Short mmCIF file of C-alpha atoms in Angstrom, two decimals:
data_model
loop_
_atom_site.label_atom_id
_atom_site.label_comp_id
_atom_site.label_asym_id
_atom_site.label_seq_id
_atom_site.Cartn_x
_atom_site.Cartn_y
_atom_site.Cartn_z
CA MET A 1 0.00 0.00 0.00
CA LEU A 2 2.79 2.39 0.93
CA LYS A 3 4.61 1.50 -2.28
CA ARG A 4 1.55 2.28 -4.40
CA THR A 5 1.01 5.54 -2.53
CA ALA A 6 4.62 6.54 -3.13
CA ILE A 7 4.31 5.77 -6.84
CA ARG A 8 1.11 7.78 -7.06
CA ASP A 9 2.47 10.79 -5.20
CA TYR A 10 6.11 10.86 -6.27
CA GLY A 11 6.32 8.72 -9.41
CA VAL A 12 6.42 11.70 -11.78
CA TYR A 13 9.35 13.24 -9.91
CA LEU A 14 11.25 9.96 -9.88
CA ALA A 15 10.63 9.47 -13.60
CA LEU A 16 11.84 13.02 -14.28
CA VAL A 17 15.04 12.48 -12.30
CA VAL A 18 15.71 9.14 -14.02
CA LEU A 19 15.19 10.69 -17.45
CA VAL A 20 17.56 13.55 -16.64
CA VAL A 21 20.23 11.09 -15.50
CA ILE A 22 19.77 9.02 -18.65
CA ASN A 23 20.16 12.12 -20.80
CA VAL A 24 23.28 13.18 -18.95
CA VAL A 25 24.79 9.83 -19.87
CA ILE A 26 23.60 9.31 -23.45
CA THR A 27 22.82 12.79 -24.84
CA PRO A 28 25.79 14.98 -25.78
CA SER A 29 25.69 18.57 -24.48
CA PHE A 30 22.53 17.90 -22.47
CA LEU A 31 23.67 19.98 -19.53
CA THR A 32 24.75 22.99 -21.57
CA GLY A 33 23.04 26.28 -20.85
CA ASP A 34 21.73 26.58 -24.38
CA ASN A 35 20.06 23.18 -24.29
CA LEU A 36 18.49 23.71 -20.88
CA ARG A 37 17.13 27.09 -21.97
CA THR A 38 15.73 25.50 -25.14
CA GLN A 39 13.94 22.80 -23.16
CA LEU A 40 12.43 25.33 -20.77
CA VAL A 41 11.29 27.66 -23.56
CA GLN A 42 9.70 24.81 -25.51
CA VAL A 43 7.74 23.51 -22.52
CA VAL A 44 6.19 26.90 -21.69
CA PRO A 45 3.05 26.70 -23.91
CA VAL A 46 2.16 23.20 -22.70
CA LEU A 47 2.84 24.14 -19.09
CA VAL A 48 0.72 27.31 -19.22
CA VAL A 49 -2.18 25.45 -20.84
CA ALA A 50 -1.76 22.59 -18.36
CA LEU A 51 -2.14 24.97 -15.41
CA GLY A 52 -5.60 25.97 -16.61
CA MET A 53 -6.40 22.38 -17.50
CA ALA A 54 -5.49 21.25 -13.98
CA LEU A 55 -8.09 23.61 -12.53
CA VAL A 56 -10.77 22.28 -14.88
CA ILE A 57 -9.87 18.64 -14.23
CA GLY A 58 -9.92 19.42 -10.50
CA THR A 59 -13.67 20.02 -10.88
CA GLU A 60 -14.07 16.68 -12.71
CA GLY A 61 -14.21 18.47 -16.05
CA ILE A 62 -12.10 18.63 -19.19
CA ASP A 63 -11.27 21.34 -21.71
CA LEU A 64 -10.52 20.14 -25.23
CA SER A 65 -10.78 23.62 -26.73
CA VAL A 66 -7.49 25.05 -25.43
CA GLY A 67 -5.60 24.56 -28.71
CA SER A 68 -8.29 26.39 -30.65
CA VAL A 69 -8.33 29.20 -28.08
CA MET A 70 -4.57 29.53 -28.60
CA ALA A 71 -5.23 29.83 -32.33
CA ILE A 72 -7.91 32.49 -31.77
CA ALA A 73 -5.49 34.50 -29.61
CA ALA A 74 -2.79 34.18 -32.27
CA ALA A 75 -5.21 35.36 -34.97
CA LEU A 76 -6.30 38.39 -32.94
CA LEU A 77 -2.82 39.39 -31.82
CA PRO A 78 -1.59 41.13 -35.01
CA LEU A 79 -4.95 42.82 -35.65
CA TYR A 80 -4.67 45.09 -32.61
CA LEU A 81 -0.93 45.72 -32.43
CA GLY A 82 -1.59 49.17 -33.85
CA TYR A 83 -3.13 50.07 -30.49
CA GLY A 84 -0.05 48.88 -28.62
CA VAL A 85 1.22 45.55 -27.33
CA VAL A 86 -0.65 45.77 -24.02
CA ALA A 87 -3.98 46.49 -25.74
CA SER A 88 -3.42 43.67 -28.22
CA ILE A 89 -2.60 41.15 -25.50
CA LEU A 90 -5.58 42.32 -23.47
CA VAL A 91 -7.90 41.65 -26.43
CA CYS A 92 -6.46 38.13 -26.66
CA LEU A 93 -7.05 37.51 -22.95
CA ILE A 94 -10.62 38.80 -23.19
CA ALA A 95 -11.21 36.44 -26.13
CA GLY A 96 -9.83 33.56 -24.06
CA ALA A 97 -12.08 34.45 -21.14
CA ALA A 98 -15.08 34.66 -23.49
CA ALA A 99 -14.30 31.21 -24.89
CA GLY A 100 -14.04 29.85 -21.36
CA LEU A 101 -17.31 31.54 -20.42
CA LEU A 102 -19.00 29.82 -23.36
CA ASN A 103 -17.64 26.44 -22.32
CA GLY A 104 -18.52 27.02 -18.68
CA SER A 105 -22.04 28.16 -19.52
CA LEU A 106 -22.71 25.06 -21.59
CA VAL A 107 -21.46 22.86 -18.76
CA THR A 108 -23.05 24.79 -15.89
CA PHE A 109 -26.39 26.02 -17.22
CA ALA A 110 -27.13 23.76 -20.19
CA GLY A 111 -25.93 20.60 -18.48
CA VAL A 112 -23.75 19.59 -21.42
CA GLN A 113 -20.96 17.15 -20.62
CA PRO A 114 -17.59 18.98 -20.51
CA ILE A 115 -16.05 16.77 -23.19
CA VAL A 116 -18.93 17.57 -25.58
CA ALA A 117 -19.12 21.28 -24.77
CA THR A 118 -15.41 21.86 -25.26
CA LEU A 119 -15.22 19.56 -28.28
CA ALA A 120 -17.61 21.92 -30.05
CA LEU A 121 -15.26 24.85 -29.52
CA LEU A 122 -12.26 22.68 -30.41
CA VAL A 123 -13.73 22.33 -33.90
CA GLY A 124 -15.45 25.68 -34.29
CA GLY A 125 -12.75 27.75 -32.61
CA ARG A 126 -10.07 26.70 -35.07
CA GLY A 127 -12.36 27.64 -37.95
CA LEU A 128 -13.08 31.01 -36.34
CA ALA A 129 -9.36 31.67 -35.95
CA LEU A 130 -8.77 30.93 -39.62
CA VAL A 131 -11.62 33.25 -40.60
CA ILE A 132 -10.16 36.05 -38.46
CA ALA A 133 -6.73 35.58 -40.03
CA ASN A 134 -8.10 35.03 -43.56
CA GLY A 135 -6.41 31.66 -43.48
CA GLN A 136 -2.98 33.26 -43.62
CA LEU A 137 0.16 33.19 -41.54
CA LYS A 138 1.09 36.71 -40.49
CA GLN A 139 4.62 37.73 -39.62
CA LEU A 140 5.00 39.76 -36.43
CA TYR A 141 7.36 42.73 -36.48
CA ASN A 142 6.48 44.66 -33.33
CA PRO A 143 9.76 44.84 -31.33
CA ASP A 144 8.03 44.99 -27.94
CA LEU A 145 6.04 41.86 -28.67
CA LEU A 146 9.03 40.01 -30.09
CA ALA A 147 11.00 40.94 -26.98
CA LEU A 148 8.47 38.93 -24.99
CA GLY A 149 9.48 35.83 -26.91
CA THR A 150 13.22 36.43 -27.21
CA SER A 151 14.37 38.50 -24.22
CA SER A 152 15.98 37.16 -21.05
CA VAL A 153 16.32 38.42 -17.49
CA ILE A 154 19.53 37.37 -15.70
CA GLY A 155 19.89 34.67 -18.33
CA ILE A 156 16.37 33.27 -17.88
CA PRO A 157 14.03 33.60 -20.90
CA LEU A 158 11.18 35.99 -20.27
CA THR A 159 8.59 33.43 -21.34
CA VAL A 160 9.92 31.05 -18.69
CA LEU A 161 9.62 33.77 -16.05
CA VAL A 162 6.03 34.42 -17.11
CA ALA A 163 5.27 30.71 -16.77
CA LEU A 164 6.93 30.64 -13.34
CA VAL A 165 4.80 33.55 -12.15
CA LEU A 166 1.67 31.76 -13.39
CA VAL A 167 2.69 28.58 -11.56
CA ILE A 168 3.05 30.52 -8.31
CA ILE A 169 -0.30 32.26 -8.83
CA VAL A 170 -2.13 28.99 -9.50
CA ALA A 171 -0.43 27.25 -6.56
CA LEU A 172 -1.47 30.05 -4.21
CA LEU A 173 -4.96 30.08 -5.72
CA VAL A 174 -5.43 26.37 -5.08
CA GLU A 175 -3.73 26.11 -1.70
CA ARG A 176 -4.39 29.46 -0.02
CA THR A 177 -7.74 30.80 -1.16
CA THR A 178 -11.39 30.07 -0.53
CA PHE A 179 -11.87 29.63 -4.25
CA GLY A 180 -9.27 26.85 -4.27
CA ARG A 181 -11.07 25.00 -1.50
CA GLN A 182 -14.38 25.44 -3.30
CA LEU A 183 -12.86 24.10 -6.51
CA VAL A 184 -11.63 20.95 -4.77
CA ALA A 185 -14.96 20.51 -2.99
CA VAL A 186 -16.92 20.81 -6.25
CA GLY A 187 -14.66 18.25 -7.90
CA GLY A 188 -14.83 15.89 -4.95
CA ASN A 189 -18.62 15.81 -4.69
CA ARG A 190 -20.65 18.37 -6.61
CA ARG A 191 -23.96 17.45 -5.04
CA ALA A 192 -22.57 17.71 -1.52
CA ALA A 193 -21.02 21.08 -2.43
CA GLU A 194 -24.43 22.32 -3.59
CA PHE A 195 -26.09 21.12 -0.36
CA ALA A 196 -23.37 22.89 1.61
CA GLY A 197 -24.27 26.16 -0.10
CA LEU A 198 -21.05 26.53 -2.04
CA PRO A 199 -21.17 28.64 -5.25
CA VAL A 200 -20.86 25.64 -7.57
CA LYS A 201 -21.97 27.38 -10.75
CA ARG A 202 -19.73 30.39 -10.18
CA THR A 203 -16.79 28.10 -9.45
CA LEU A 204 -17.30 26.12 -12.66
CA LEU A 205 -17.67 29.26 -14.75
CA THR A 206 -14.49 30.68 -13.23
CA VAL A 207 -12.33 27.61 -13.85
CA TYR A 208 -13.35 27.39 -17.50
CA MET A 209 -12.73 31.11 -17.95
CA LEU A 210 -9.31 30.73 -16.33
CA SER A 211 -8.54 27.82 -18.64
CA GLY A 212 -9.44 30.02 -21.62
CA VAL A 213 -7.28 32.88 -20.34
CA PHE A 214 -4.30 30.59 -19.78
CA ALA A 215 -4.71 29.16 -23.29
CA ALA A 216 -4.76 32.69 -24.69
CA ILE A 217 -1.58 33.54 -22.76
CA ALA A 218 0.06 30.43 -24.21
CA GLY A 219 -1.02 31.54 -27.70
CA VAL A 220 0.52 34.98 -27.20
CA LEU A 221 3.78 33.58 -25.81
CA ALA A 222 4.08 30.98 -28.58
CA SER A 223 3.41 33.57 -31.29
CA ALA A 224 5.96 35.95 -29.81
CA ARG A 225 8.58 33.20 -29.74
CA LEU A 226 7.82 32.09 -33.30
CA THR A 227 7.63 35.75 -34.49
CA ALA A 228 4.50 34.82 -36.42
CA SER A 229 0.77 34.31 -36.02
CA ASP A 230 -0.18 30.94 -37.47
CA PRO A 231 -3.70 29.90 -36.37
CA SER A 232 -3.71 26.94 -38.74
CA SER A 233 -1.11 25.03 -36.74
CA LEU A 234 -0.58 26.80 -33.42
CA GLY A 235 -1.86 24.72 -30.53
CA LEU A 236 -2.71 21.63 -32.57
CA LEU A 237 -3.11 18.66 -30.19
CA ILE A 238 -1.75 20.69 -27.27
CA GLU A 239 -4.84 19.69 -25.29
CA LEU A 240 -3.57 16.10 -25.29
CA SER A 241 -0.13 17.13 -24.04
CA ALA A 242 -1.71 19.30 -21.34
CA ILE A 243 -4.04 16.55 -20.16
CA THR A 244 -1.09 14.14 -20.07
CA ALA A 245 0.97 16.56 -17.97
CA VAL A 246 -1.89 17.06 -15.52
CA VAL A 247 -2.81 13.39 -15.16
CA VAL A 248 0.78 12.14 -14.97
CA GLY A 249 1.42 14.90 -12.43
CA GLY A 250 -1.10 13.33 -10.06
CA THR A 251 -4.34 15.27 -10.58
CA PRO A 252 -7.09 12.64 -10.90
CA LEU A 253 -9.55 12.80 -13.78
CA THR A 254 -12.26 12.17 -11.20
CA GLY A 255 -11.61 15.60 -9.68
CA GLY A 256 -11.32 16.65 -6.06
CA ARG A 257 -7.60 17.34 -6.17
CA VAL A 258 -5.21 19.66 -8.00
CA ARG A 259 -1.45 19.06 -7.96
CA VAL A 260 0.20 22.16 -9.37
CA ILE A 261 3.83 21.19 -8.84
CA GLY A 262 3.05 17.72 -10.13
CA THR A 263 1.63 19.33 -13.27
CA VAL A 264 4.89 21.24 -13.74
CA ALA A 265 6.85 18.02 -13.35
CA GLY A 266 4.50 16.25 -15.76
CA ALA A 267 4.98 18.93 -18.41
CA LEU A 268 8.77 18.81 -18.00
CA LEU A 269 8.70 15.02 -18.21
CA MET A 270 6.74 15.04 -21.45
CA GLN A 271 9.05 17.69 -22.92
CA LEU A 272 12.17 15.72 -22.02
CA ILE A 273 10.73 12.49 -23.42
CA SER A 274 9.97 14.21 -26.71
CA ALA A 275 13.34 15.99 -26.87
CA THR A 276 15.25 12.81 -26.01
CA LEU A 277 13.56 10.80 -28.72
CA ILE A 278 14.07 13.56 -31.29
CA LYS A 279 17.77 13.89 -30.44
CA HIS A 280 18.20 10.15 -30.96
CA ASP A 281 16.24 10.06 -34.25
CA VAL A 282 13.22 8.20 -32.89
CA PRO A 283 10.00 8.86 -34.86
CA ALA A 284 7.51 11.30 -33.34
CA SER A 285 4.87 8.57 -33.45
CA VAL A 286 6.74 6.78 -30.67
CA THR A 287 6.35 9.87 -28.47
CA GLN A 288 2.59 9.76 -28.99
CA MET A 289 2.49 6.08 -28.01
CA LEU A 290 4.51 6.83 -24.89
CA GLU A 291 2.12 9.62 -23.95
CA ALA A 292 -0.79 7.21 -24.31
CA ALA A 293 0.99 4.63 -22.14
CA LEU A 294 1.74 7.23 -19.47
CA ILE A 295 -1.88 8.38 -19.35
CA ALA A 296 -3.10 4.78 -19.06
CA ALA A 297 -0.61 4.04 -16.27
CA ALA A 298 -1.51 7.20 -14.36
CA VAL A 299 -5.25 6.51 -14.62
CA LEU A 300 -4.78 2.94 -13.41
CA VAL A 301 -2.83 4.15 -10.38
CA GLN A 302 -5.53 6.72 -9.60
CA ARG A 303 -8.24 4.10 -10.03
CA GLU A 304 -6.58 1.87 -7.46
CA ARG A 305 -6.44 4.80 -5.06
CA ARG A 306 -10.13 5.55 -5.55
CA ASN A 307 -11.08 1.91 -4.98
CA GLY A 308 -9.02 1.89 -1.81
CA LYS A 309 -6.79 -0.92 -2.95
#
C-alpha cells in the first residue's frame, strides 16, 4: 500500500530524475546552458495550458478547446498591435475568457458534458481563428512583442519567467484561497457542495474562464517566440499534451484534487521524453504512443487509489 502511494504521489518526480540522469549519460551537451534554456522555452506553452487544464480537471471536467483558443489569440494578436502591445494582448485575454465563459455556460447552465461542450469549440474555434486571419500566416514585427518571446532576465528567458509567475499564482490560488477550497470541494462531490451552499456554478464558470485565459496567454507567448501568427497550426493537439501533464502529475480525472507542482513536473517530463527521442532520431509517433501509455498508467494508479486498494 505504501509502495503504491509513493508511486502515485512521487512517481512523476522519480521518472523526471531518471530521465535527466539518462540524458546526462547518453545525450551529448545535455547539460549545456543553451540546451536547458531550449527545453524550458519549448515547454512553456504546454505548461501554461496545463495549469488551466489542472483547474478544470480538478472540478471533474475537461477542456478540449485550449488549442483552438490559442489559435484564436494568435489570430487576434496582429490585428490590434496598432493600439499597442498591451492592448493587443488584453484583447487576446478577453477572447480567451469569453471562450471559457462559453464552455462554462454550456457545462453549468445547459448541463452539457464537458467533453462535448469543449469539443464543439475545439472544432469551431479553429475555424473562427482561420476566418479572423483570412487563413494566412502573419509575420510579427512589433519589437516589444518580439521581446516577450526572445528576451531574457539574468539569463532566464522571459517566457519562462512568465510561466513561473503563473505557476506561483495557480499554486497560491489552489492552496491558499477560498476559491481553491471550493474548486476541490466541487470536484470531490458536486452534489454535496451544492447542499453545503457553495457557489458551484460560479466556481465552474471561473475555472473554464481561467482555462481560456491561460490558453490565450500560451497563444501569445508561442506567437511571440515564433515571431508569427499561425492559427492553422498553433496549438494543434496541445490539449492532449496538457491533459497528459496534468494526469501524470497526479491530478485525478475524477476531480477533487489539483497538484500544481506535479503538473509542472508532468509537463517537463513530457518535454524531455519528446526531446530525447528527437535527439536520438526516434519517430515522433513513438512519443505519442509513450504519452498514451503514461496516461493509461496514471489513470490505473488513480483508479486503485479511488477503490481503496
